[in-house]
C-alpha positions as a printed Julia matrix, in Angstrom:
464×3 Matrix{Float64}:
 -78.05    0.66   96.12
 -74.51    0.33   94.84
 -72.44    3.4    94.09
 -69.39    3.07   91.86
 -66.58    5.4    90.99
 -63.49    5.2    88.82
 -60.08    5.21   90.49
 -56.5     4.9    89.34
 -56.62    1.2    90.17
 -59.93    0.53   88.46
 -63.56    0.79   89.45
 -64.52    0.85   93.12
 -68.01    0.02   94.29
 -69.53    0.57   97.71
 -72.56   -1.26   98.99
 -75.18    0.14  101.29
 -75.47   -1.47  104.76
 -78.09   -3.95  103.51
 -76.48   -4.95  100.2
 -74.36   -8.11   99.8
 -70.61   -7.58   99.5
 -68.59   -8.48   96.43
 -66.77  -11.82   96.59
 -63.37  -10.13   96.95
 -64.45   -7.9    99.84
 -66.45  -10.67  101.5
 -63.33  -12.85  101.48
 -61.21  -10.15  103.1
 -63.86   -9.53  105.74
 -64.45  -13.18  106.61
 -60.81  -13.79  107.52
 -60.44  -10.75  109.8
 -61.96  -11.17  113.28
 -62.3    -7.41  113.83
 -64.26   -6.92  110.6
 -66.44  -10.03  110.68
 -68.92  -10.79  113.45
 -68.76  -14.5   112.6
 -65.02  -14.51  111.84
 -64.07  -13.57  115.38
 -65.35  -16.96  116.56
 -62.98  -18.76  114.16
 -59.87  -16.62  113.73
 -57.44  -14.99  116.14
 -55.54  -11.72  116.02
 -52.26  -10.5   117.47
 -51.28   -6.91  118.27
 -47.59   -6.04  118.25
 -46.67   -3.31  120.79
 -43.82   -1.74  118.85
 -45.06    1.88  118.67
 -44.62    3.79  121.97
 -44.77    7.42  120.81
 -47.88    9.39  119.9
 -48.4    12.64  118.0
 -51.88   13.33  119.39
 -52.95   13.7   123.02
 -56.5    12.43  123.5
 -58.25   13.3   126.75
 -59.51    9.71  127.02
 -56.07    8.1   126.64
 -53.21    7.36  129.01
 -50.58    5.1   127.47
 -48.9     2.55  129.71
 -46.04    0.33  128.57
 -45.69   -1.98  131.6
 -49.31   -2.66  132.49
 -50.65   -6.2   132.85
 -53.96   -5.61  134.63
 -55.87   -3.06  132.53
 -57.92   -4.18  129.54
 -58.16   -1.14  127.27
 -56.43    0.36  124.24
 -53.12    2.07  124.83
 -51.72   -0.36  127.39
 -49.14   -3.09  127.02
 -47.11   -5.29  129.34
 -43.93   -4.4   127.45
 -42.56   -2.85  124.3
 -41.05   -5.01  121.57
 -38.38   -4.31  119.01
 -39.29   -5.28  115.43
 -37.04   -8.34  115.7
 -38.7    -9.44  118.94
 -42.13   -8.84  117.46
 -41.52  -11.1   114.45
 -40.06  -13.85  116.64
 -43.13  -13.66  118.82
 -45.47  -13.87  115.83
 -43.78  -17.11  114.81
 -44.25  -18.45  118.33
 -47.91  -17.5   118.52
 -48.81  -18.65  115.0
 -47.39  -22.09  115.76
 -49.27  -22.35  119.06
 -52.48  -20.72  117.76
 -52.81  -21.79  114.11
 -56.13  -19.9   113.89
 -54.1   -16.68  113.93
 -54.97  -14.84  110.73
 -54.15  -11.19  111.43
 -51.14   -9.35  112.81
 -51.71   -5.69  113.57
 -49.97   -2.7   115.11
 -52.21   -0.57  117.29
 -49.88    1.09  119.75
 -49.43    1.66  122.59
 -48.94    5.0   120.81
 -49.73    5.67  117.17
 -48.02    3.37  114.64
 -47.48    6.2   112.15
 -45.85    8.38  114.8
 -43.27    5.55  115.02
 -42.72    5.22  111.3
 -39.38    3.36  111.33
 -40.33    0.83  114.0
 -43.74    0.23  112.43
 -42.62   -0.29  108.85
 -39.58   -2.32  109.84
 -41.91   -4.65  111.72
 -44.44   -4.88  108.88
 -41.73   -5.51  106.31
 -40.14   -8.26  108.4
 -43.46  -10.01  109.01
 -44.35   -9.78  105.33
 -40.98  -11.24  104.27
 -40.73  -14.02  106.85
 -44.41  -14.96  107.25
 -45.91  -14.47  103.78
 -49.37  -15.83  104.63
 -50.04  -13.42  107.47
 -52.65  -10.69  107.03
 -51.33   -7.27  108.11
 -53.38   -4.42  109.53
 -52.85   -1.11  111.28
 -54.77    1.19  113.61
 -54.04    4.92  113.59
 -55.39    8.32  114.58
 -54.92    9.31  110.94
 -52.72   12.36  111.43
 -49.84   10.94  109.38
 -51.96    8.65  107.24
 -51.8    10.62  103.94
 -48.01   10.27  103.95
 -48.07    6.51  104.6
 -50.79    5.18  102.27
 -48.54    4.14   99.38
 -46.12    2.29  101.68
 -48.96    0.47  103.4
 -50.48   -0.6   100.08
 -47.12   -1.77   98.74
 -46.8    -4.11  101.74
 -50.24   -5.56  101.16
 -51.87   -3.96  104.2
 -55.51   -4.46  103.22
 -57.16   -3.39  106.49
 -56.65   -0.06  108.27
 -58.58    1.3   111.24
 -58.75    5.07  111.69
 -60.04    6.61  114.91
 -62.22    9.6   114.0
 -64.27   11.01  116.85
 -65.72   14.09  115.18
 -65.7    16.17  112.02
 -66.32   19.41  113.95
 -63.13   21.31  114.95
 -64.88   22.81  117.99
 -65.78   19.36  119.3
 -62.28   18.16  118.48
 -60.9    20.9   120.76
 -62.78   19.26  123.65
 -61.43   15.79  122.85
 -57.77   16.47  122.04
 -55.3    18.5   124.1
 -52.75   18.94  121.32
 -51.11   17.43  118.26
 -47.61   17.51  116.8
 -47.06   17.87  113.06
 -43.81   18.71  111.26
 -42.16   19.83  114.48
 -44.97   22.2   115.48
 -47.47   21.84  118.3
 -51.1    22.78  117.68
 -54.09   22.94  119.99
 -57.73   24.03  120.1
 -59.75   24.52  116.94
 -56.64   24.79  114.77
 -55.51   21.32  115.84
 -58.98   19.97  115.11
 -59.02   21.42  111.61
 -55.62   19.96  110.79
 -56.45   16.52  112.18
 -59.86   16.2   110.51
 -58.56   17.28  107.11
 -55.71   14.78  107.21
 -57.93   11.97  108.47
 -60.37   12.44  105.61
 -57.57   12.68  103.06
 -55.97    9.5   104.38
 -59.2     7.52  104.3
 -59.98    8.62  100.75
 -56.49    7.66   99.57
 -56.77    4.23  101.2
 -60.19    3.37   99.82
 -59.2     4.57   96.34
 -56.59    1.81   96.39
 -58.97   -0.87   97.59
 -58.01   -0.94  101.27
 -60.82   -1.81  103.68
 -61.13    1.0   106.22
 -62.82    0.65  109.59
 -63.68    3.82  111.5
 -63.4     3.78  115.29
 -65.22    6.51  117.22
 -65.12    6.89  120.99
 -68.62    7.78  122.24
 -68.28   10.66  124.72
 -71.58   11.75  126.34
 -72.31   15.44  126.05
 -69.44   16.0   123.62
 -69.83   13.94  120.44
 -72.85   11.68  121.0
 -75.03   13.7   118.61
 -72.22   14.21  116.09
 -71.28   10.62  115.27
 -74.01   10.14  112.66
 -72.24   12.84  110.65
 -69.0    10.84  110.98
 -70.76    7.76  109.59
 -72.28    9.7   106.73
 -69.12   11.52  105.68
 -66.8     8.54  106.04
 -69.17    6.24  104.22
 -69.01    8.71  101.36
 -65.21    8.55  101.58
 -65.35    4.78  101.13
 -65.05    3.48  104.7
 -66.42   -0.01  105.18
 -67.63   -0.27  108.78
 -68.09    1.97  111.84
 -67.18    0.9   115.36
 -68.77    2.98  118.12
 -66.5     2.43  121.11
 -67.59    3.11  124.66
 -65.62    5.79  126.47
 -63.57    4.33  129.34
 -63.2     7.13  131.9
 -62.21    5.71  135.26
 -60.12    7.77  137.66
 -57.66    4.93  138.28
 -56.6     5.0   134.61
 -55.29    8.55  134.96
 -56.86   10.02  131.81
 -58.05   13.65  131.67
 -61.65   12.52  131.27
 -61.28    9.99  134.04
 -59.9    12.54  136.47
 -62.41   15.3   135.68
 -65.49   13.08  136.08
 -66.54   12.76  132.44
 -69.52   10.39  132.28
 -69.31    7.11  130.38
 -72.16    6.26  127.97
 -75.0     4.06  129.17
 -76.58    1.23  127.18
 -79.46    3.4   125.98
 -77.12    6.02  124.51
 -74.96    3.36  122.84
 -78.02    1.76  121.22
 -79.33    5.15  120.03
 -76.03    6.23  118.48
 -75.41    2.87  116.82
 -78.9     2.88  115.37
 -78.43    6.38  113.99
 -75.01    5.59  112.52
 -76.22    2.23  111.23
 -78.63    3.95  108.86
 -75.7     4.86  106.63
 -72.83    2.5   107.53
 -72.61   -1.09  108.84
 -71.86   -1.19  112.56
 -69.3    -3.29  114.41
 -70.86   -4.44  117.68
 -68.43   -7.14  118.82
 -65.43   -4.89  119.59
 -63.56   -5.75  122.8
 -61.45   -2.54  122.89
 -58.29   -4.63  122.96
 -54.94   -3.9   124.53
 -51.98   -2.97  122.35
 -50.48   -6.43  122.97
 -53.66   -8.55  122.74
 -53.31  -12.13  121.49
 -55.99  -14.71  120.7
 -59.65  -14.67  119.82
 -61.65  -11.51  120.46
 -62.95  -11.66  124.0
 -59.84  -13.43  125.26
 -56.31  -12.24  125.79
 -53.56  -14.82  125.95
 -50.68  -12.35  125.78
 -49.39  -13.35  129.22
 -48.89  -16.92  127.98
 -46.33  -15.87  125.38
 -43.15  -14.39  126.78
 -39.96  -13.49  125.01
 -38.11  -15.93  127.24
 -40.0   -18.81  125.62
 -39.25  -17.75  122.03
 -36.93  -20.16  120.21
 -33.55  -18.48  119.6
 -33.29  -20.1   116.16
 -36.51  -19.9   114.15
 -37.79  -23.06  112.5
 -38.59  -23.09  108.75
 -41.93  -21.38  108.22
 -43.34  -23.29  105.23
 -44.38  -26.44  107.14
 -46.28  -24.23  109.58
 -47.77  -22.25  106.7
 -49.11  -25.41  105.07
 -50.61  -26.71  108.32
 -52.25  -23.35  108.92
 -53.71  -23.35  105.4
 -55.34  -26.74  105.96
 -56.86  -25.59  109.25
 -58.05  -22.26  107.83
 -59.6   -24.07  104.88
 -61.46  -26.35  107.27
 -62.67  -23.36  109.28
 -63.99  -21.36  106.32
 -65.63  -24.38  104.65
 -67.02  -25.84  107.91
 -65.03  -29.02  107.39
 -65.83  -29.61  103.7
 -62.18  -29.06  102.76
 -61.28  -32.22  104.7
 -62.99  -34.35  102.06
 -60.59  -36.34   99.87
 -61.94  -34.68   96.72
 -61.28  -31.17   98.03
 -58.12  -29.26   97.21
 -56.35  -25.93   97.44
 -55.57  -23.83   94.37
 -53.71  -20.55   93.88
 -54.93  -17.57   91.86
 -52.9   -14.66   90.48
 -55.29  -11.71   90.58
 -54.76   -7.98   90.82
 -57.84   -7.07   92.85
 -59.39  -10.42   93.74
 -62.22  -10.38   91.19
 -60.69  -11.64   87.93
 -57.88  -14.01   86.95
 -55.91  -11.17   85.41
 -52.28  -11.36   86.53
 -49.21  -12.88   84.83
 -47.66  -15.65   86.95
 -44.27  -13.98   86.99
 -45.7   -10.58   87.92
 -47.81  -11.73   90.86
 -46.92  -10.11   94.18
 -49.45  -12.3    95.98
 -51.37  -15.48   95.33
 -54.88  -15.92   96.67
 -55.39  -19.43   98.03
 -58.83  -20.96   97.54
 -60.35  -24.15   98.87
 -62.41  -26.09   96.32
 -64.91  -28.45   97.91
 -68.62  -29.09   98.27
 -68.7   -25.69  100.0
 -67.72  -24.03   96.73
 -64.7   -21.89   95.96
 -63.81  -20.23   99.26
 -60.9   -17.86   99.9
 -58.58  -19.3   102.56
 -55.77  -16.76  102.72
 -53.21  -14.9   100.66
 -49.52  -15.59  100.23
 -47.22  -12.73   99.36
 -44.1   -13.32   97.31
 -41.44  -11.24   95.56
 -42.1   -11.16   91.83
 -39.68  -13.59   90.24
 -39.86  -11.71   86.9
 -38.58   -8.15   87.34
 -38.33   -7.37   83.63
 -35.65   -8.24   81.09
 -33.28   -5.44   82.11
 -33.12   -6.29   85.82
 -33.87  -10.01   85.76
 -30.59  -11.89   86.08
 -31.14  -15.59   85.27
 -29.6   -16.87   88.51
 -31.58  -14.46   90.67
 -34.75  -15.14   88.7
 -34.31  -18.9    89.13
 -33.91  -18.51   92.88
 -37.02  -16.34   93.09
 -38.97  -18.78   90.95
 -37.97  -21.67   93.19
 -39.1   -19.66   96.22
 -42.51  -19.08   94.59
 -42.85  -22.78   93.75
 -41.94  -23.73   97.32
 -44.61  -21.35   98.59
 -47.24  -23.08   96.43
 -46.2   -26.65   97.16
 -49.55  -27.6    98.72
 -51.83  -26.42   95.88
 -53.24  -28.57   93.07
 -53.37  -25.85   90.4
 -52.32  -22.27   89.72
 -54.66  -19.96   87.78
 -53.16  -16.95   86.03
 -53.6   -14.83   82.91
 -50.29  -15.9    81.38
 -47.31  -18.04   82.27
 -43.97  -18.69   80.64
 -42.76  -22.05   79.36
 -40.15  -22.59   82.1
 -42.42  -21.96   85.1
 -45.12  -24.03   83.35
 -42.72  -26.97   83.17
 -41.55  -26.52   86.75
 -45.1   -26.37   88.08
 -45.97  -29.56   86.26
 -42.85  -31.29   87.56
 -44.12  -30.59   91.07
 -47.57  -31.94   90.37
 -49.18  -28.5    90.09
 -51.4   -27.83   87.07
 -50.92  -24.44   85.33
 -54.28  -23.01   84.2
 -54.58  -20.08   81.77
 -57.77  -20.95   79.88
 -59.87  -18.7    82.13
 -57.69  -15.59   81.82
 -59.65  -12.4    82.57
 -62.63  -14.41   83.77
 -64.29  -14.18   87.23
 -62.41  -16.22   89.8
 -65.17  -18.17   91.53
 -66.99  -19.48   88.48
 -63.69  -20.38   86.78
 -62.42  -22.34   89.77
 -65.66  -24.26   90.2
 -65.81  -25.1    86.5
 -62.27  -26.48   86.64
 -62.92  -28.43   89.83
 -66.1   -30.03   88.53
 -64.3   -31.1    85.34
 -61.2   -32.47   87.08
 -61.16  -36.26   86.53
 -59.86  -36.98   90.02
 -61.31  -33.86   91.63
 -59.03  -32.51   94.35
 -56.99  -35.37   95.75
 -56.01  -33.02   98.54
 -52.22  -32.86   98.62
 -52.03  -32.15  102.34
 -48.35  -31.17  102.48
 -47.04  -31.93  105.96
């Protein structure tokens, strides 16, 4: 079945675990290794350890900021400033062009470090406009951060929700801090659960894909996680990740020191089966460190040190174009390498229809057109060059327009609902075809119709 509801941003539909995803959601999922079981074989992720503080003390967590030999969430070899983090992303993306996602997952909670987290996200978005951004949080401060996350184009958020029962929460969490007050016991559980649910609902209402992480704790929440799946699926969450409790004495956690049992394979299978009846399950999670780099199942963080970062960053666009060609080849299984294939850009509000004015687009979705069909490659974020007649100074507008055109230099065509005469002329002068005939039409069918009719097909531009 498919359930749909109306939101401020339009209609939102949720599929059952067995129903195919919409093209827009499927594209987002395929490019994120933590959301796609097949994607994690093709794309890499990078966690930026910029968030040391936490506002919630979990009995299964012990944060370490100088740890190089433990493979679990909450540990990092070092802490980075936002400036160091962005420099390191440049370094890694050049060395590992399969990198598709940059996320902040600790070592504390990103939203308990609001300035460091958003400064980092804003800098990555500005300097590396093709990078997918994501965030992992306990959800306590999520309701206050949703609008800022959405405005930055954060399309994937993971929320750790271990129970919806305040009494069980009192066994999992020692305390939480909110608005300068410390809470514990059932009261803390009630506050946390209410804010987690509110945050998830606000995210999904704006089209953000939400993954729920739950730590499976034998004897405490093993029989309660099906309720988490059911309730969060109703709130719009996309996938549920049942994580195995790590409770070893050498890690120094409360559960590790008091002998809390870890789940066995039989319990994990039972809980995942129960939860999977109502929400798709993630089964390839590696419970990554807060500074993990590379494909899931590998961690190359020790290969990339701050000492090896170039003091003067190189221009990003040549790297962006090379990455786009590789990503296109990955998602089309090599079909994009054919001489008739090409890349095109689409201005779309939600990724379903060609419905956005060229000058109002905050992001362009890049598609590969080839024998594999119309396949989403990535997204490129850009400041809107048209800010409205009252605030749009010609000189500033021209500079912004040139920046947009530079960002699209490797595409064969741009599809949008409307476009002005000047940008139309400038696109054509750069060998890019403006396309408005399919305004308000579905993206995939429109792109394929154009590609099939093109007299020279793609003639892949392959910008170096």
